[in-house]
PDB file of C-alpha atoms in Angstrom:
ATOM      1  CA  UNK I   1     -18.637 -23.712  24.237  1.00 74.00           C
ATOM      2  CA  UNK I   2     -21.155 -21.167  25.172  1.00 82.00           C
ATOM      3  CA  UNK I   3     -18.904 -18.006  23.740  1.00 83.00           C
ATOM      4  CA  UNK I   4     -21.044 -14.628  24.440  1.00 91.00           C
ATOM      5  CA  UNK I   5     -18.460 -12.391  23.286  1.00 93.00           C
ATOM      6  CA  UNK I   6     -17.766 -11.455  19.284  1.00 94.00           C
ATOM      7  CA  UNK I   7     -15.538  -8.927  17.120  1.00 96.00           C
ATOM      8  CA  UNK I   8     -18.754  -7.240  14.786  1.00 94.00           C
ATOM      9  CA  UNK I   9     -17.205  -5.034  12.537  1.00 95.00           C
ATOM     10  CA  UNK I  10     -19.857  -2.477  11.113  1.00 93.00           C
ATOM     11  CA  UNK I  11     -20.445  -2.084   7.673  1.00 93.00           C
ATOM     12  CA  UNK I  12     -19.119  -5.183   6.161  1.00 94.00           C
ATOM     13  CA  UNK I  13     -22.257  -7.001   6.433  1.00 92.00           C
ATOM     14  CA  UNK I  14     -23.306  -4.149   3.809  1.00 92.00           C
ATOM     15  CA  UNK I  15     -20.894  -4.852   0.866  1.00 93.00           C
ATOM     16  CA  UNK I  16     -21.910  -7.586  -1.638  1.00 92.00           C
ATOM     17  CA  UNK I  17     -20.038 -10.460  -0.297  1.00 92.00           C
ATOM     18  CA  UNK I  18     -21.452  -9.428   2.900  1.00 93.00           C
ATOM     19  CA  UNK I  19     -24.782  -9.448   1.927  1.00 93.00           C
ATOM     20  CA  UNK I  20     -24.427 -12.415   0.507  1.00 90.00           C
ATOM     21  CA  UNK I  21     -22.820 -14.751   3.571  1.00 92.00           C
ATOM     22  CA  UNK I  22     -24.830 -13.416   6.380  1.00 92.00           C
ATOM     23  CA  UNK I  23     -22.550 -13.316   9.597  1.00 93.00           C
ATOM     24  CA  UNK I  24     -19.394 -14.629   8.003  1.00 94.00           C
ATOM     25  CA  UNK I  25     -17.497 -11.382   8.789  1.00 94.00           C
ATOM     26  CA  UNK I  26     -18.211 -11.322  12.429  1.00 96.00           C
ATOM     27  CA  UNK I  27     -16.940 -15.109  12.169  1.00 95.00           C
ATOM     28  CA  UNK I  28     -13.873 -14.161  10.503  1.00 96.00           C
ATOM     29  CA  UNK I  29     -13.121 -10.695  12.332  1.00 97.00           C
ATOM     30  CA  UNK I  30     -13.717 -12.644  15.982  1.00 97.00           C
ATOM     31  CA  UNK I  31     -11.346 -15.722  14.700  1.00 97.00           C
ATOM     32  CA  UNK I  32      -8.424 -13.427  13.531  1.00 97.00           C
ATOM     33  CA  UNK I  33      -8.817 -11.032  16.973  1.00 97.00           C
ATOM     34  CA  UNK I  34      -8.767 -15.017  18.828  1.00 96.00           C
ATOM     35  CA  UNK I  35      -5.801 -15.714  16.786  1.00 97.00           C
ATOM     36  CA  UNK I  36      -3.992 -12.596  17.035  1.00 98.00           C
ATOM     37  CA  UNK I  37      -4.174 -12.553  20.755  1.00 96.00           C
ATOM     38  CA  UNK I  38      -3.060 -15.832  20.741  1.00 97.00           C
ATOM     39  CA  UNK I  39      -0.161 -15.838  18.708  1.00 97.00           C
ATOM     40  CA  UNK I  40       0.985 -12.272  18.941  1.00 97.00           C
ATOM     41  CA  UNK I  41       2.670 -12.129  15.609  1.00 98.00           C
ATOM     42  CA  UNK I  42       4.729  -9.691  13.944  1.00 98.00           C
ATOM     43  CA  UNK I  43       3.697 -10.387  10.479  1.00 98.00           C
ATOM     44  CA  UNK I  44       0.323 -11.876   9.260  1.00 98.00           C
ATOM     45  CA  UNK I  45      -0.321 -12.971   5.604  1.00 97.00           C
ATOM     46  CA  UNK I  46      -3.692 -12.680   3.540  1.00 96.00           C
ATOM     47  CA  UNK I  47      -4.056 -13.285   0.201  1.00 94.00           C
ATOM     48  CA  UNK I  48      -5.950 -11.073  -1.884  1.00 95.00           C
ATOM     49  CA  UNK I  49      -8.352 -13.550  -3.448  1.00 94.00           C
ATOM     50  CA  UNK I  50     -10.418 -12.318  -0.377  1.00 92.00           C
ATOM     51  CA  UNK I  51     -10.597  -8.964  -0.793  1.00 95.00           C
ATOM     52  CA  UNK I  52     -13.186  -7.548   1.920  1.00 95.00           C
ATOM     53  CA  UNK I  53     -11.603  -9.448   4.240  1.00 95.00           C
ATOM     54  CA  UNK I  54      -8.333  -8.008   3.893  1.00 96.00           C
ATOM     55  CA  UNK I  55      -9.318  -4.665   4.218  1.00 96.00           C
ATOM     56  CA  UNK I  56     -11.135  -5.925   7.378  1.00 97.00           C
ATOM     57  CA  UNK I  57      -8.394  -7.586   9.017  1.00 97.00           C
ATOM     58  CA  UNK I  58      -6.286  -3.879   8.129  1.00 96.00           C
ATOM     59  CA  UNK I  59      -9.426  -2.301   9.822  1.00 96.00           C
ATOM     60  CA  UNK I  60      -9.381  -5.124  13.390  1.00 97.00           C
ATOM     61  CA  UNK I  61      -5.529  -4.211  13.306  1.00 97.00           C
ATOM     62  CA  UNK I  62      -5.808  -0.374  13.124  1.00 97.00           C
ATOM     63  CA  UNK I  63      -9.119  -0.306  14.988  1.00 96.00           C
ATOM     64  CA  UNK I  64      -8.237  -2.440  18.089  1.00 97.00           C
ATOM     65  CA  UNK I  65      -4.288  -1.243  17.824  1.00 97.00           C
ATOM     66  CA  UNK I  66      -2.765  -4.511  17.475  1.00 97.00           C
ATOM     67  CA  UNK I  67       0.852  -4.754  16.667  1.00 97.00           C
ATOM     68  CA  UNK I  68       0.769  -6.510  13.619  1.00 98.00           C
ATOM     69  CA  UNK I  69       1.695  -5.891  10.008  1.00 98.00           C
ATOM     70  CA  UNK I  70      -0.727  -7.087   8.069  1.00 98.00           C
ATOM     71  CA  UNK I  71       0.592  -8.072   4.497  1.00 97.00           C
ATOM     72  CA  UNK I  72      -1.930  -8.727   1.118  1.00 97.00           C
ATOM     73  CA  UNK I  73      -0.695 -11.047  -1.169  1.00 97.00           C
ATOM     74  CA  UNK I  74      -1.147 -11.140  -4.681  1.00 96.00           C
ATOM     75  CA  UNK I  75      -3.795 -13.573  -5.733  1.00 97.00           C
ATOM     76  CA  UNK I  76      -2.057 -17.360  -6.308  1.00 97.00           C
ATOM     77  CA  UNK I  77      -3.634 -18.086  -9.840  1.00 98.00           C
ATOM     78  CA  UNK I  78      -3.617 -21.383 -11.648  1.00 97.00           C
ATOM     79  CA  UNK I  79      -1.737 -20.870 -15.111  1.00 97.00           C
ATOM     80  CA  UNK I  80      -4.803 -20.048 -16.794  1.00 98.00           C
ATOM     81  CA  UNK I  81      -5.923 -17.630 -14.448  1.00 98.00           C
ATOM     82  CA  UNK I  82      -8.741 -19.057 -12.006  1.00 98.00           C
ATOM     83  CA  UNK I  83      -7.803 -17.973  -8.725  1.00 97.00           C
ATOM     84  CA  UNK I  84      -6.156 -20.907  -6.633  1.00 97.00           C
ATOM     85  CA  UNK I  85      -8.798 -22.151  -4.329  1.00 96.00           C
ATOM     86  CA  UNK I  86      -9.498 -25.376  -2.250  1.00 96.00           C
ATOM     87  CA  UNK I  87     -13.455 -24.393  -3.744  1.00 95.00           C
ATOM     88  CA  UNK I  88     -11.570 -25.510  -7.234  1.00 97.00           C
ATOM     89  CA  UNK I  89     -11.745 -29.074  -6.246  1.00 97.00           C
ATOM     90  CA  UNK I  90     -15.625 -29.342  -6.343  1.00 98.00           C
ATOM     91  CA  UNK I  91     -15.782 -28.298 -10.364  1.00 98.00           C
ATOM     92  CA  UNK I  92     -16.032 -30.785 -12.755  1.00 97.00           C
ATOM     93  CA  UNK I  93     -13.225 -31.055 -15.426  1.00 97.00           C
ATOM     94  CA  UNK I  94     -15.933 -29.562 -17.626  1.00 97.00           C
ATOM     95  CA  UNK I  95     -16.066 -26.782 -15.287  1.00 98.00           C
ATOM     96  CA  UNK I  96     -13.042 -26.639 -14.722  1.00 98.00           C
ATOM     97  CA  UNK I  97     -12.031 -25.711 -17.953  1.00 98.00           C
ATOM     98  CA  UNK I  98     -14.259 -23.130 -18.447  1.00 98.00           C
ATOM     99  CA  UNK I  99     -13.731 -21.750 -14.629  1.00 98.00           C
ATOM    100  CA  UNK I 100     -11.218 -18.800 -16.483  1.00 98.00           C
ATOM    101  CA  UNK I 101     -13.868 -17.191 -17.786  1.00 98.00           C
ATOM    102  CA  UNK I 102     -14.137 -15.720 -14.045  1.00 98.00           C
ATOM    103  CA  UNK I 103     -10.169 -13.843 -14.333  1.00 98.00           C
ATOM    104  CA  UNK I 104     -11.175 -13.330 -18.546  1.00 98.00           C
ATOM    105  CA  UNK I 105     -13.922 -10.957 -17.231  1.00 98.00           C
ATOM    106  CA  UNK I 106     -11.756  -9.108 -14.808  1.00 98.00           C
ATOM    107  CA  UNK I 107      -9.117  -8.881 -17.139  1.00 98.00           C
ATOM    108  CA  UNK I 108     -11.474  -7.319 -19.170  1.00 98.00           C
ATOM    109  CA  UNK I 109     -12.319  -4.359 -16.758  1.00 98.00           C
ATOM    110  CA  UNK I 110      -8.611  -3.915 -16.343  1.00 98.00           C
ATOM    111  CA  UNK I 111      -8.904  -3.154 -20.070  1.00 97.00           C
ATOM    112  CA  UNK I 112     -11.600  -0.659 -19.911  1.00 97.00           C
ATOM    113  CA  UNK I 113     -10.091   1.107 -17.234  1.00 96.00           C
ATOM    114  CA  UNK I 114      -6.256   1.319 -18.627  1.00 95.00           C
ATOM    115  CA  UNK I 115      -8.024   2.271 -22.079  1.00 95.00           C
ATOM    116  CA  UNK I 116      -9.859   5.138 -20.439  1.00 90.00           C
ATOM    117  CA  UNK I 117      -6.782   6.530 -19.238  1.00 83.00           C
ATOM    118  CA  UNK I 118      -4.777   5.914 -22.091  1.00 86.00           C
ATOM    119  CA  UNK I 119      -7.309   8.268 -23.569  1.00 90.00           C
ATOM    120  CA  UNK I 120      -6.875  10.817 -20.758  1.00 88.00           C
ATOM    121  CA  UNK I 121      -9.803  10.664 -19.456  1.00 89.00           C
ATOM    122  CA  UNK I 122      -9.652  11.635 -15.233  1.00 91.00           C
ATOM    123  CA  UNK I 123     -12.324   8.633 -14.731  1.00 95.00           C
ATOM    124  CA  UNK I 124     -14.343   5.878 -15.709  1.00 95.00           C
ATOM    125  CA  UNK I 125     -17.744   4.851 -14.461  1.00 97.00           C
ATOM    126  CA  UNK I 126     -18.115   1.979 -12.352  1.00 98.00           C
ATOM    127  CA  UNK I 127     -21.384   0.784 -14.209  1.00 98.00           C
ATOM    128  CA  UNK I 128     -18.594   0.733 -17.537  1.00 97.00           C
ATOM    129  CA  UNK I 129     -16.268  -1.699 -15.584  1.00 98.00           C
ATOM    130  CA  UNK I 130     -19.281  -4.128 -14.017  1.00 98.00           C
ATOM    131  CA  UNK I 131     -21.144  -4.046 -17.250  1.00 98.00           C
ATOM    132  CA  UNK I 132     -17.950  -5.494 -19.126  1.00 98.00           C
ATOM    133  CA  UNK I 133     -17.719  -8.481 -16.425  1.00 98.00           C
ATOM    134  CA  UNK I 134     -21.273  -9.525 -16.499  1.00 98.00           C
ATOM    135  CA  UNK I 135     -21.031  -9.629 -20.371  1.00 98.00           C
ATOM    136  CA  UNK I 136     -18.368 -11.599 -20.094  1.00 98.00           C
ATOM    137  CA  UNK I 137     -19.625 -13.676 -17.601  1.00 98.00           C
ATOM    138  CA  UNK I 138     -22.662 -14.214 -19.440  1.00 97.00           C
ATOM    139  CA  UNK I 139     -20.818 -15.679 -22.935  1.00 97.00           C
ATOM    140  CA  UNK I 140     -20.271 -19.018 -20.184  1.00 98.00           C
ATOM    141  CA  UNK I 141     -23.442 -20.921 -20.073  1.00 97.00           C
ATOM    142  CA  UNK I 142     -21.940 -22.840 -17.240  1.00 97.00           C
ATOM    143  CA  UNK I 143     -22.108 -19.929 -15.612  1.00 97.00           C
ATOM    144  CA  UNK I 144     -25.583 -20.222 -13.761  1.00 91.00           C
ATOM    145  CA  UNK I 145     -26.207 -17.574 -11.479  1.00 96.00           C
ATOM    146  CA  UNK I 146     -23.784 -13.841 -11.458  1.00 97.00           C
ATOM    147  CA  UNK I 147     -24.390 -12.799  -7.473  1.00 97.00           C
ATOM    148  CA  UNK I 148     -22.394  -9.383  -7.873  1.00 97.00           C
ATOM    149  CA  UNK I 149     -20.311  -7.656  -9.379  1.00 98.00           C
ATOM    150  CA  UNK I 150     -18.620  -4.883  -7.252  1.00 97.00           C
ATOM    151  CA  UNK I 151     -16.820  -2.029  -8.133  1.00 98.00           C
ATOM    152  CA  UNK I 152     -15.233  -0.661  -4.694  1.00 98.00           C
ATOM    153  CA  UNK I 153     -13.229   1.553  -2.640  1.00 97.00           C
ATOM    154  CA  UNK I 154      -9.637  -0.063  -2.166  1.00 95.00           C
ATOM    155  CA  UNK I 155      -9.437   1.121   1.807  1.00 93.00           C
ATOM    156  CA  UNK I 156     -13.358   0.929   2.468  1.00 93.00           C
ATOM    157  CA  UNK I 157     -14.682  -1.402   0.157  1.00 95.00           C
ATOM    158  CA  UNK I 158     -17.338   1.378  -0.293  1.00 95.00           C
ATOM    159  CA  UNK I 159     -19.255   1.011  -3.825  1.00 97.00           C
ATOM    160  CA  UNK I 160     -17.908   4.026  -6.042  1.00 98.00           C
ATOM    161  CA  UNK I 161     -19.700   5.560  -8.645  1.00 98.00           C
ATOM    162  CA  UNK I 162     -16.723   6.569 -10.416  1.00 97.00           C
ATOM    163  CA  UNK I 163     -13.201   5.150 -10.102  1.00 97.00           C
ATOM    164  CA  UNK I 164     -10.553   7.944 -10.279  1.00 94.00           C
ATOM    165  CA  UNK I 165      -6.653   7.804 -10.018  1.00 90.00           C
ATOM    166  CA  UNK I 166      -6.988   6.160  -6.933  1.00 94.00           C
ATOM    167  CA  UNK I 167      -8.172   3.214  -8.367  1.00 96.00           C
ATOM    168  CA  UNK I 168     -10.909   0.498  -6.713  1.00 98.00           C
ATOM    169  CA  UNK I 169     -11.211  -3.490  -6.673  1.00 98.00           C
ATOM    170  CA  UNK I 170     -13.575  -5.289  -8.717  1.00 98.00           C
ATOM    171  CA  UNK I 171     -14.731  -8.362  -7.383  1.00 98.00           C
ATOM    172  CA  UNK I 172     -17.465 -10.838  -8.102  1.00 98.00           C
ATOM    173  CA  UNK I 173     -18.990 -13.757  -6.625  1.00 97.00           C
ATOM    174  CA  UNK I 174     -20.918 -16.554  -9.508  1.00 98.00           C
ATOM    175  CA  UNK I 175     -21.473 -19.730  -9.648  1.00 97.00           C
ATOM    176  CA  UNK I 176     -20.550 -22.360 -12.173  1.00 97.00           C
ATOM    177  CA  UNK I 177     -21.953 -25.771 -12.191  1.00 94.00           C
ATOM    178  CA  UNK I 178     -22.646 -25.882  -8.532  1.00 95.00           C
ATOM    179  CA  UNK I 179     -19.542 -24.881  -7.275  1.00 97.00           C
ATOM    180  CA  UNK I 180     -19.569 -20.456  -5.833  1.00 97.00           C
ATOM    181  CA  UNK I 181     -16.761 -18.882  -6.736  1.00 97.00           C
ATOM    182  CA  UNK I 182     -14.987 -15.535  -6.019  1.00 96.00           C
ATOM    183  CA  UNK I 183     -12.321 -13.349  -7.325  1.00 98.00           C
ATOM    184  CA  UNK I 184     -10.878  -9.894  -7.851  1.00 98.00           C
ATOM    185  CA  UNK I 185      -8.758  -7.252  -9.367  1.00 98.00           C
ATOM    186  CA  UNK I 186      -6.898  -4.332  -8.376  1.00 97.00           C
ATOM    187  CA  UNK I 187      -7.764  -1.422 -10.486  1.00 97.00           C
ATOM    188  CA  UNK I 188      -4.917   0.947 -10.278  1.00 92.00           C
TER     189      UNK I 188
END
């Protein structure tokens, strides 16, 4: 059809993931307005795995005053870790058994940043906590290409410099053997 109208939502085509999937955010902000409208539900489900696009589907509810809770899910993880995804299905088994390196090097910020506070230190420096991933990341040689590492702003998705009591998500987007994948953790 010859649509001419479209939900933009400013500022997410700035974030990594953004950046990095031109347009995808106007896709998804237009479809979930469509949908909403449609269905008119009381309760809508996301799951984490995706963060920027949960806290843009908070930001289309509160902006546009939809009646809708919006709910985040935890990430559904495999029992090894990699985030469930239907993107899992492309890896090889070879891949696919080194595809936990991806959760390893978040798990590994978490560590950083509940060490730091053990300590009693008030913050920890974002550059600390992406740093920590990439090395990680870069102990898998399957592991061709790191496209970000982010270390944001929970409600914004803002990059921080420092990460403070509040907390932030750190996310990252690679790609191993051929197939991109994504994930995230909740620092907090």
């Amino acid at each position: 059809k010859n649509h001419v109208t479209y939900v933009e939502p400013m500022g997410f085509g700035e974030t990594n993931e953004g950046k990095s999937r031109p347009g995808f955010f106007r896709g998804v902000a237009t479809v979930v307005t469509k949908l909403f409208n449609i269905v008119q539900p009381t309760n809508a489900y996301f799951g984490q795995k995706d963060a920027v696009q949960c806290v843009l589907i908070r930001r289309i509810v509160e902006d546009l005053d939809m009646d809708v809770n919006v709910k985040i899910m935890d990430t559904v993880r495999e029992s090894d870790g990699l985030a469930m995804s239907s993107r899992n299905a492309y890896l090889t088994p070879e891949e696919r058994e080194k595809a936990p390196v991806v959760y390893q090097s978040l798990c590994a910020a978490r560590e950083v940043y509940d060490a730091r506070f053990a300590r009693g230190m008030d913050e920890v420096e974002a550059d600390d906590l992406r740093e920590v991933v990439e090395s990680v990341l870069e102990t898998e040689p399957m592991i061709k290409n790191v496209q970000y590492v982010s270390v944001d702003d929970l409600e914004t998705m803002k990059p921080l410099d420092k990460v403070g009591n509040d907390g932030c998500v750190v996310s990252l987007a690679c790609v191993l053997g051929s197939v991109r994948l994504i994930d995230n953790i909740v620092l907090r």
